[in-house]
JSON list of C-alpha atoms in Angstrom, two decimals:
[
{"chain": "A", "resi": 1, "resn": "UNK", "atom": "CA", "xyz": [-238.87, 41.12, -67.64]},
{"chain": "A", "resi": 2, "resn": "UNK", "atom": "CA", "xyz": [-235.60, 42.20, -68.28]},
{"chain": "A", "resi": 3, "resn": "UNK", "atom": "CA", "xyz": [-232.87, 40.64, -70.72]},
{"chain": "A", "resi": 4, "resn": "UNK", "atom": "CA", "xyz": [-229.45, 40.82, -72.30]},
{"chain": "A", "resi": 5, "resn": "UNK", "atom": "CA", "xyz": [-228.29, 38.90, -75.46]},
{"chain": "A", "resi": 6, "resn": "UNK", "atom": "CA", "xyz": [-224.74, 37.34, -75.91]},
{"chain": "A", "resi": 7, "resn": "UNK", "atom": "CA", "xyz": [-224.07, 35.86, -79.18]},
{"chain": "A", "resi": 8, "resn": "UNK", "atom": "CA", "xyz": [-227.07, 33.64, -79.12]},
{"chain": "A", "resi": 9, "resn": "UNK", "atom": "CA", "xyz": [-227.77, 33.03, -75.40]},
{"chain": "A", "resi": 10, "resn": "UNK", "atom": "CA", "xyz": [-230.30, 35.04, -73.65]},
{"chain": "A", "resi": 11, "resn": "UNK", "atom": "CA", "xyz": [-229.72, 35.93, -69.72]},
{"chain": "A", "resi": 12, "resn": "UNK", "atom": "CA", "xyz": [-233.31, 36.78, -68.61]},
{"chain": "A", "resi": 13, "resn": "UNK", "atom": "CA", "xyz": [-234.77, 38.50, -65.20]},
{"chain": "A", "resi": 14, "resn": "UNK", "atom": "CA", "xyz": [-238.44, 37.45, -64.76]},
{"chain": "A", "resi": 15, "resn": "UNK", "atom": "CA", "xyz": [-239.99, 39.81, -62.17]},
{"chain": "A", "resi": 16, "resn": "UNK", "atom": "CA", "xyz": [-242.40, 39.14, -59.56]},
{"chain": "A", "resi": 17, "resn": "UNK", "atom": "CA", "xyz": [-245.69, 38.52, -60.60]},
{"chain": "A", "resi": 18, "resn": "UNK", "atom": "CA", "xyz": [-244.96, 37.12, -64.07]},
{"chain": "A", "resi": 19, "resn": "UNK", "atom": "CA", "xyz": [-245.52, 34.23, -65.26]},
{"chain": "A", "resi": 20, "resn": "UNK", "atom": "CA", "xyz": [-242.57, 32.01, -66.33]},
{"chain": "A", "resi": 21, "resn": "UNK", "atom": "CA", "xyz": [-244.29, 30.54, -69.92]},
{"chain": "A", "resi": 22, "resn": "UNK", "atom": "CA", "xyz": [-245.95, 33.59, -70.67]},
{"chain": "A", "resi": 23, "resn": "UNK", "atom": "CA", "xyz": [-242.47, 35.71, -69.91]},
{"chain": "A", "resi": 24, "resn": "UNK", "atom": "CA", "xyz": [-240.47, 33.23, -72.02]},
{"chain": "A", "resi": 25, "resn": "UNK", "atom": "CA", "xyz": [-243.16, 33.08, -75.06]},
{"chain": "A", "resi": 26, "resn": "UNK", "atom": "CA", "xyz": [-242.91, 36.92, -75.44]},
{"chain": "A", "resi": 27, "resn": "UNK", "atom": "CA", "xyz": [-239.37, 36.98, -75.67]},
{"chain": "A", "resi": 28, "resn": "UNK", "atom": "CA", "xyz": [-239.36, 34.18, -78.31]},
{"chain": "A", "resi": 29, "resn": "UNK", "atom": "CA", "xyz": [-241.62, 36.12, -80.13]},
{"chain": "A", "resi": 30, "resn": "UNK", "atom": "CA", "xyz": [-239.96, 39.47, -80.19]},
{"chain": "A", "resi": 31, "resn": "UNK", "atom": "CA", "xyz": [-236.71, 37.68, -80.81]},
{"chain": "A", "resi": 32, "resn": "UNK", "atom": "CA", "xyz": [-237.87, 35.05, -83.07]},
{"chain": "A", "resi": 33, "resn": "UNK", "atom": "CA", "xyz": [-236.24, 32.13, -81.17]},
{"chain": "A", "resi": 34, "resn": "UNK", "atom": "CA", "xyz": [-237.68, 28.58, -82.35]},
{"chain": "A", "resi": 35, "resn": "UNK", "atom": "CA", "xyz": [-235.35, 26.68, -80.92]},
{"chain": "A", "resi": 36, "resn": "UNK", "atom": "CA", "xyz": [-233.39, 26.17, -77.80]},
{"chain": "A", "resi": 37, "resn": "UNK", "atom": "CA", "xyz": [-232.80, 25.04, -74.13]},
{"chain": "A", "resi": 38, "resn": "UNK", "atom": "CA", "xyz": [-233.52, 26.61, -71.13]},
{"chain": "A", "resi": 39, "resn": "UNK", "atom": "CA", "xyz": [-232.53, 26.84, -67.78]},
{"chain": "A", "resi": 40, "resn": "UNK", "atom": "CA", "xyz": [-233.20, 28.28, -64.84]},
{"chain": "A", "resi": 41, "resn": "UNK", "atom": "CA", "xyz": [-233.75, 29.41, -60.85]},
{"chain": "A", "resi": 42, "resn": "UNK", "atom": "CA", "xyz": [-235.37, 31.68, -58.64]},
{"chain": "A", "resi": 43, "resn": "UNK", "atom": "CA", "xyz": [-238.32, 31.41, -56.46]},
{"chain": "A", "resi": 44, "resn": "UNK", "atom": "CA", "xyz": [-242.42, 30.81, -57.07]},
{"chain": "A", "resi": 45, "resn": "UNK", "atom": "CA", "xyz": [-245.05, 31.47, -54.94]},
{"chain": "A", "resi": 46, "resn": "UNK", "atom": "CA", "xyz": [-248.07, 29.89, -57.27]},
{"chain": "A", "resi": 47, "resn": "UNK", "atom": "CA", "xyz": [-246.81, 27.35, -59.46]},
{"chain": "A", "resi": 48, "resn": "UNK", "atom": "CA", "xyz": [-248.44, 24.20, -61.08]},
{"chain": "A", "resi": 49, "resn": "UNK", "atom": "CA", "xyz": [-246.56, 21.06, -61.73]},
{"chain": "A", "resi": 50, "resn": "UNK", "atom": "CA", "xyz": [-247.66, 17.68, -63.70]},
{"chain": "A", "resi": 51, "resn": "UNK", "atom": "CA", "xyz": [-247.32, 14.11, -64.32]},
{"chain": "A", "resi": 52, "resn": "UNK", "atom": "CA", "xyz": [-248.29, 12.42, -67.07]},
{"chain": "A", "resi": 53, "resn": "UNK", "atom": "CA", "xyz": [-250.59, 9.54, -66.54]},
{"chain": "A", "resi": 54, "resn": "UNK", "atom": "CA", "xyz": [-250.24, 6.68, -69.04]},
{"chain": "A", "resi": 55, "resn": "UNK", "atom": "CA", "xyz": [-253.06, 5.27, -68.29]},
{"chain": "A", "resi": 56, "resn": "UNK", "atom": "CA", "xyz": [-255.23, 7.93, -68.91]},
{"chain": "A", "resi": 57, "resn": "UNK", "atom": "CA", "xyz": [-253.25, 9.96, -71.33]},
{"chain": "A", "resi": 58, "resn": "UNK", "atom": "CA", "xyz": [-253.50, 13.11, -69.17]},
{"chain": "A", "resi": 59, "resn": "UNK", "atom": "CA", "xyz": [-251.53, 15.27, -66.97]},
{"chain": "A", "resi": 60, "resn": "UNK", "atom": "CA", "xyz": [-252.44, 14.77, -63.04]},
{"chain": "A", "resi": 61, "resn": "UNK", "atom": "CA", "xyz": [-251.32, 18.86, -61.95]},
{"chain": "A", "resi": 62, "resn": "UNK", "atom": "CA", "xyz": [-251.07, 19.96, -58.28]},
{"chain": "A", "resi": 63, "resn": "UNK", "atom": "CA", "xyz": [-250.89, 23.58, -57.33]},
{"chain": "A", "resi": 64, "resn": "UNK", "atom": "CA", "xyz": [-248.22, 24.66, -54.83]},
{"chain": "A", "resi": 65, "resn": "UNK", "atom": "CA", "xyz": [-248.47, 28.56, -53.62]},
{"chain": "A", "resi": 66, "resn": "UNK", "atom": "CA", "xyz": [-246.18, 29.81, -50.78]},
{"chain": "A", "resi": 67, "resn": "UNK", "atom": "CA", "xyz": [-242.48, 30.47, -50.49]},
{"chain": "A", "resi": 68, "resn": "UNK", "atom": "CA", "xyz": [-240.43, 27.69, -52.53]},
{"chain": "A", "resi": 69, "resn": "UNK", "atom": "CA", "xyz": [-237.33, 27.84, -54.58]},
{"chain": "A", "resi": 70, "resn": "UNK", "atom": "CA", "xyz": [-237.12, 26.79, -57.97]},
{"chain": "A", "resi": 71, "resn": "UNK", "atom": "CA", "xyz": [-234.15, 24.24, -57.16]},
{"chain": "A", "resi": 72, "resn": "UNK", "atom": "CA", "xyz": [-233.87, 23.34, -60.94]},
{"chain": "A", "resi": 73, "resn": "UNK", "atom": "CA", "xyz": [-235.60, 24.06, -64.33]},
{"chain": "A", "resi": 74, "resn": "UNK", "atom": "CA", "xyz": [-234.52, 23.03, -67.31]},
{"chain": "A", "resi": 75, "resn": "UNK", "atom": "CA", "xyz": [-236.22, 21.60, -70.99]},
{"chain": "A", "resi": 76, "resn": "UNK", "atom": "CA", "xyz": [-236.36, 22.61, -74.56]},
{"chain": "A", "resi": 77, "resn": "UNK", "atom": "CA", "xyz": [-237.98, 25.57, -76.64]},
{"chain": "A", "resi": 78, "resn": "UNK", "atom": "CA", "xyz": [-239.31, 24.42, -80.06]},
{"chain": "A", "resi": 79, "resn": "UNK", "atom": "CA", "xyz": [-242.85, 25.05, -81.71]},
{"chain": "A", "resi": 80, "resn": "UNK", "atom": "CA", "xyz": [-246.12, 24.05, -82.60]},
{"chain": "A", "resi": 81, "resn": "UNK", "atom": "CA", "xyz": [-247.91, 25.18, -85.29]},
{"chain": "A", "resi": 82, "resn": "UNK", "atom": "CA", "xyz": [-245.10, 28.11, -85.56]},
{"chain": "A", "resi": 83, "resn": "UNK", "atom": "CA", "xyz": [-246.18, 29.32, -81.56]},
{"chain": "A", "resi": 84, "resn": "UNK", "atom": "CA", "xyz": [-243.53, 28.64, -79.02]},
{"chain": "A", "resi": 85, "resn": "UNK", "atom": "CA", "xyz": [-243.60, 25.61, -77.35]},
{"chain": "A", "resi": 86, "resn": "UNK", "atom": "CA", "xyz": [-241.83, 25.35, -74.05]},
{"chain": "A", "resi": 87, "resn": "UNK", "atom": "CA", "xyz": [-241.39, 21.82, -72.31]},
{"chain": "A", "resi": 88, "resn": "UNK", "atom": "CA", "xyz": [-239.98, 22.35, -69.28]},
{"chain": "A", "resi": 89, "resn": "UNK", "atom": "CA", "xyz": [-239.60, 20.56, -65.98]},
{"chain": "A", "resi": 90, "resn": "UNK", "atom": "CA", "xyz": [-238.95, 22.17, -62.66]},
{"chain": "A", "resi": 91, "resn": "UNK", "atom": "CA", "xyz": [-237.87, 21.28, -59.26]},
{"chain": "A", "resi": 92, "resn": "UNK", "atom": "CA", "xyz": [-239.07, 23.62, -55.83]},
{"chain": "A", "resi": 93, "resn": "UNK", "atom": "CA", "xyz": [-238.66, 23.29, -52.48]},
{"chain": "A", "resi": 94, "resn": "UNK", "atom": "CA", "xyz": [-238.69, 24.78, -49.26]},
{"chain": "A", "resi": 95, "resn": "UNK", "atom": "CA", "xyz": [-236.23, 23.52, -46.79]},
{"chain": "A", "resi": 96, "resn": "UNK", "atom": "CA", "xyz": [-237.75, 25.18, -43.84]},
{"chain": "A", "resi": 97, "resn": "UNK", "atom": "CA", "xyz": [-241.14, 23.09, -44.81]},
{"chain": "A", "resi": 98, "resn": "UNK", "atom": "CA", "xyz": [-239.07, 19.85, -45.36]},
{"chain": "A", "resi": 99, "resn": "UNK", "atom": "CA", "xyz": [-240.72, 19.80, -48.65]},
{"chain": "A", "resi": 100, "resn": "UNK", "atom": "CA", "xyz": [-240.14, 19.56, -52.37]},
{"chain": "A", "resi": 101, "resn": "UNK", "atom": "CA", "xyz": [-242.19, 18.78, -55.42]},
{"chain": "A", "resi": 102, "resn": "UNK", "atom": "CA", "xyz": [-240.96, 18.21, -59.27]},
{"chain": "A", "resi": 103, "resn": "UNK", "atom": "CA", "xyz": [-242.78, 17.89, -62.59]},
{"chain": "A", "resi": 104, "resn": "UNK", "atom": "CA", "xyz": [-243.70, 19.16, -65.69]},
{"chain": "A", "resi": 105, "resn": "UNK", "atom": "CA", "xyz": [-243.86, 22.89, -65.29]},
{"chain": "A", "resi": 106, "resn": "UNK", "atom": "CA", "xyz": [-247.79, 24.15, -66.34]},
{"chain": "A", "resi": 107, "resn": "UNK", "atom": "CA", "xyz": [-247.63, 27.31, -64.70]},
{"chain": "A", "resi": 108, "resn": "UNK", "atom": "CA", "xyz": [-245.39, 29.11, -62.58]},
{"chain": "A", "resi": 109, "resn": "UNK", "atom": "CA", "xyz": [-245.52, 32.43, -61.15]},
{"chain": "A", "resi": 110, "resn": "UNK", "atom": "CA", "xyz": [-242.18, 34.28, -59.93]},
{"chain": "A", "resi": 111, "resn": "UNK", "atom": "CA", "xyz": [-242.63, 35.53, -56.30]},
{"chain": "A", "resi": 112, "resn": "UNK", "atom": "CA", "xyz": [-239.35, 37.32, -56.22]},
{"chain": "A", "resi": 113, "resn": "UNK", "atom": "CA", "xyz": [-237.03, 36.97, -58.83]},
{"chain": "A", "resi": 114, "resn": "UNK", "atom": "CA", "xyz": [-236.69, 34.15, -61.92]},
{"chain": "A", "resi": 115, "resn": "UNK", "atom": "CA", "xyz": [-233.20, 33.91, -63.34]},
{"chain": "A", "resi": 116, "resn": "UNK", "atom": "CA", "xyz": [-233.04, 32.30, -66.75]},
{"chain": "A", "resi": 117, "resn": "UNK", "atom": "CA", "xyz": [-230.38, 31.34, -69.40]},
{"chain": "A", "resi": 118, "resn": "UNK", "atom": "CA", "xyz": [-231.89, 30.69, -72.86]},
{"chain": "A", "resi": 119, "resn": "UNK", "atom": "CA", "xyz": [-229.75, 29.71, -75.59]},
{"chain": "A", "resi": 120, "resn": "UNK", "atom": "CA", "xyz": [-230.73, 29.80, -79.17]},
{"chain": "A", "resi": 121, "resn": "UNK", "atom": "CA", "xyz": [-229.86, 27.35, -81.39]},
{"chain": "A", "resi": 122, "resn": "UNK", "atom": "CA", "xyz": [-230.29, 27.60, -85.69]},
{"chain": "A", "resi": 123, "resn": "UNK", "atom": "CA", "xyz": [-233.21, 26.26, -86.91]},
{"chain": "A", "resi": 124, "resn": "UNK", "atom": "CA", "xyz": [-236.45, 25.00, -85.80]},
{"chain": "A", "resi": 125, "resn": "UNK", "atom": "CA", "xyz": [-238.03, 21.44, -84.44]},
{"chain": "A", "resi": 126, "resn": "UNK", "atom": "CA", "xyz": [-241.93, 21.22, -84.43]},
{"chain": "A", "resi": 127, "resn": "UNK", "atom": "CA", "xyz": [-244.05, 19.54, -82.30]},
{"chain": "A", "resi": 128, "resn": "UNK", "atom": "CA", "xyz": [-246.83, 17.15, -83.12]},
{"chain": "A", "resi": 129, "resn": "UNK", "atom": "CA", "xyz": [-249.29, 15.20, -81.13]},
{"chain": "A", "resi": 130, "resn": "UNK", "atom": "CA", "xyz": [-248.90, 11.34, -80.93]},
{"chain": "A", "resi": 131, "resn": "UNK", "atom": "CA", "xyz": [-252.26, 9.67, -80.15]},
{"chain": "A", "resi": 132, "resn": "UNK", "atom": "CA", "xyz": [-249.62, 6.66, -79.32]},
{"chain": "A", "resi": 133, "resn": "UNK", "atom": "CA", "xyz": [-248.26, 8.11, -76.94]},
{"chain": "A", "resi": 134, "resn": "UNK", "atom": "CA", "xyz": [-250.72, 10.76, -75.62]},
{"chain": "A", "resi": 135, "resn": "UNK", "atom": "CA", "xyz": [-248.04, 14.23, -75.90]},
{"chain": "A", "resi": 136, "resn": "UNK", "atom": "CA", "xyz": [-246.71, 16.15, -78.53]},
{"chain": "A", "resi": 137, "resn": "UNK", "atom": "CA", "xyz": [-243.31, 14.71, -79.66]},
{"chain": "A", "resi": 138, "resn": "UNK", "atom": "CA", "xyz": [-240.45, 16.31, -81.61]},
{"chain": "A", "resi": 139, "resn": "UNK", "atom": "CA", "xyz": [-241.13, 16.12, -85.66]},
{"chain": "A", "resi": 140, "resn": "UNK", "atom": "CA", "xyz": [-238.35, 16.53, -87.80]},
{"chain": "A", "resi": 141, "resn": "UNK", "atom": "CA", "xyz": [-239.07, 17.96, -90.82]},
{"chain": "A", "resi": 142, "resn": "UNK", "atom": "CA", "xyz": [-236.04, 17.32, -93.80]}
]
């Protein structure tokens, strides 16, 4: 990973073979980022996307391998138990194969390059598990 900071915005290049969530977590730890937004594009060769099953209260995930463009990746940076927590959704596709997949990003390995922009915000929003919903929701502390 390489990155440059401009005020509160980070331009990040995630390199071939690096896992997206691990790389972003390392950046947040080094730069002490506890709140922000992320967008990204690039290419992945091994990616796991999920959709939450409301009946089973669990993510149903699918792993895709091959040549995929990241058509869109966006989401939030918060914390859970003091550690960086990412809630990112991603759409991947390969027009040559006429396929497109989207969902919650569980894991993604960059195959060529990844270009991400993280805007850090002042403050912290912690996450807390909601047994009613089955997800880790924003926990606003006064």
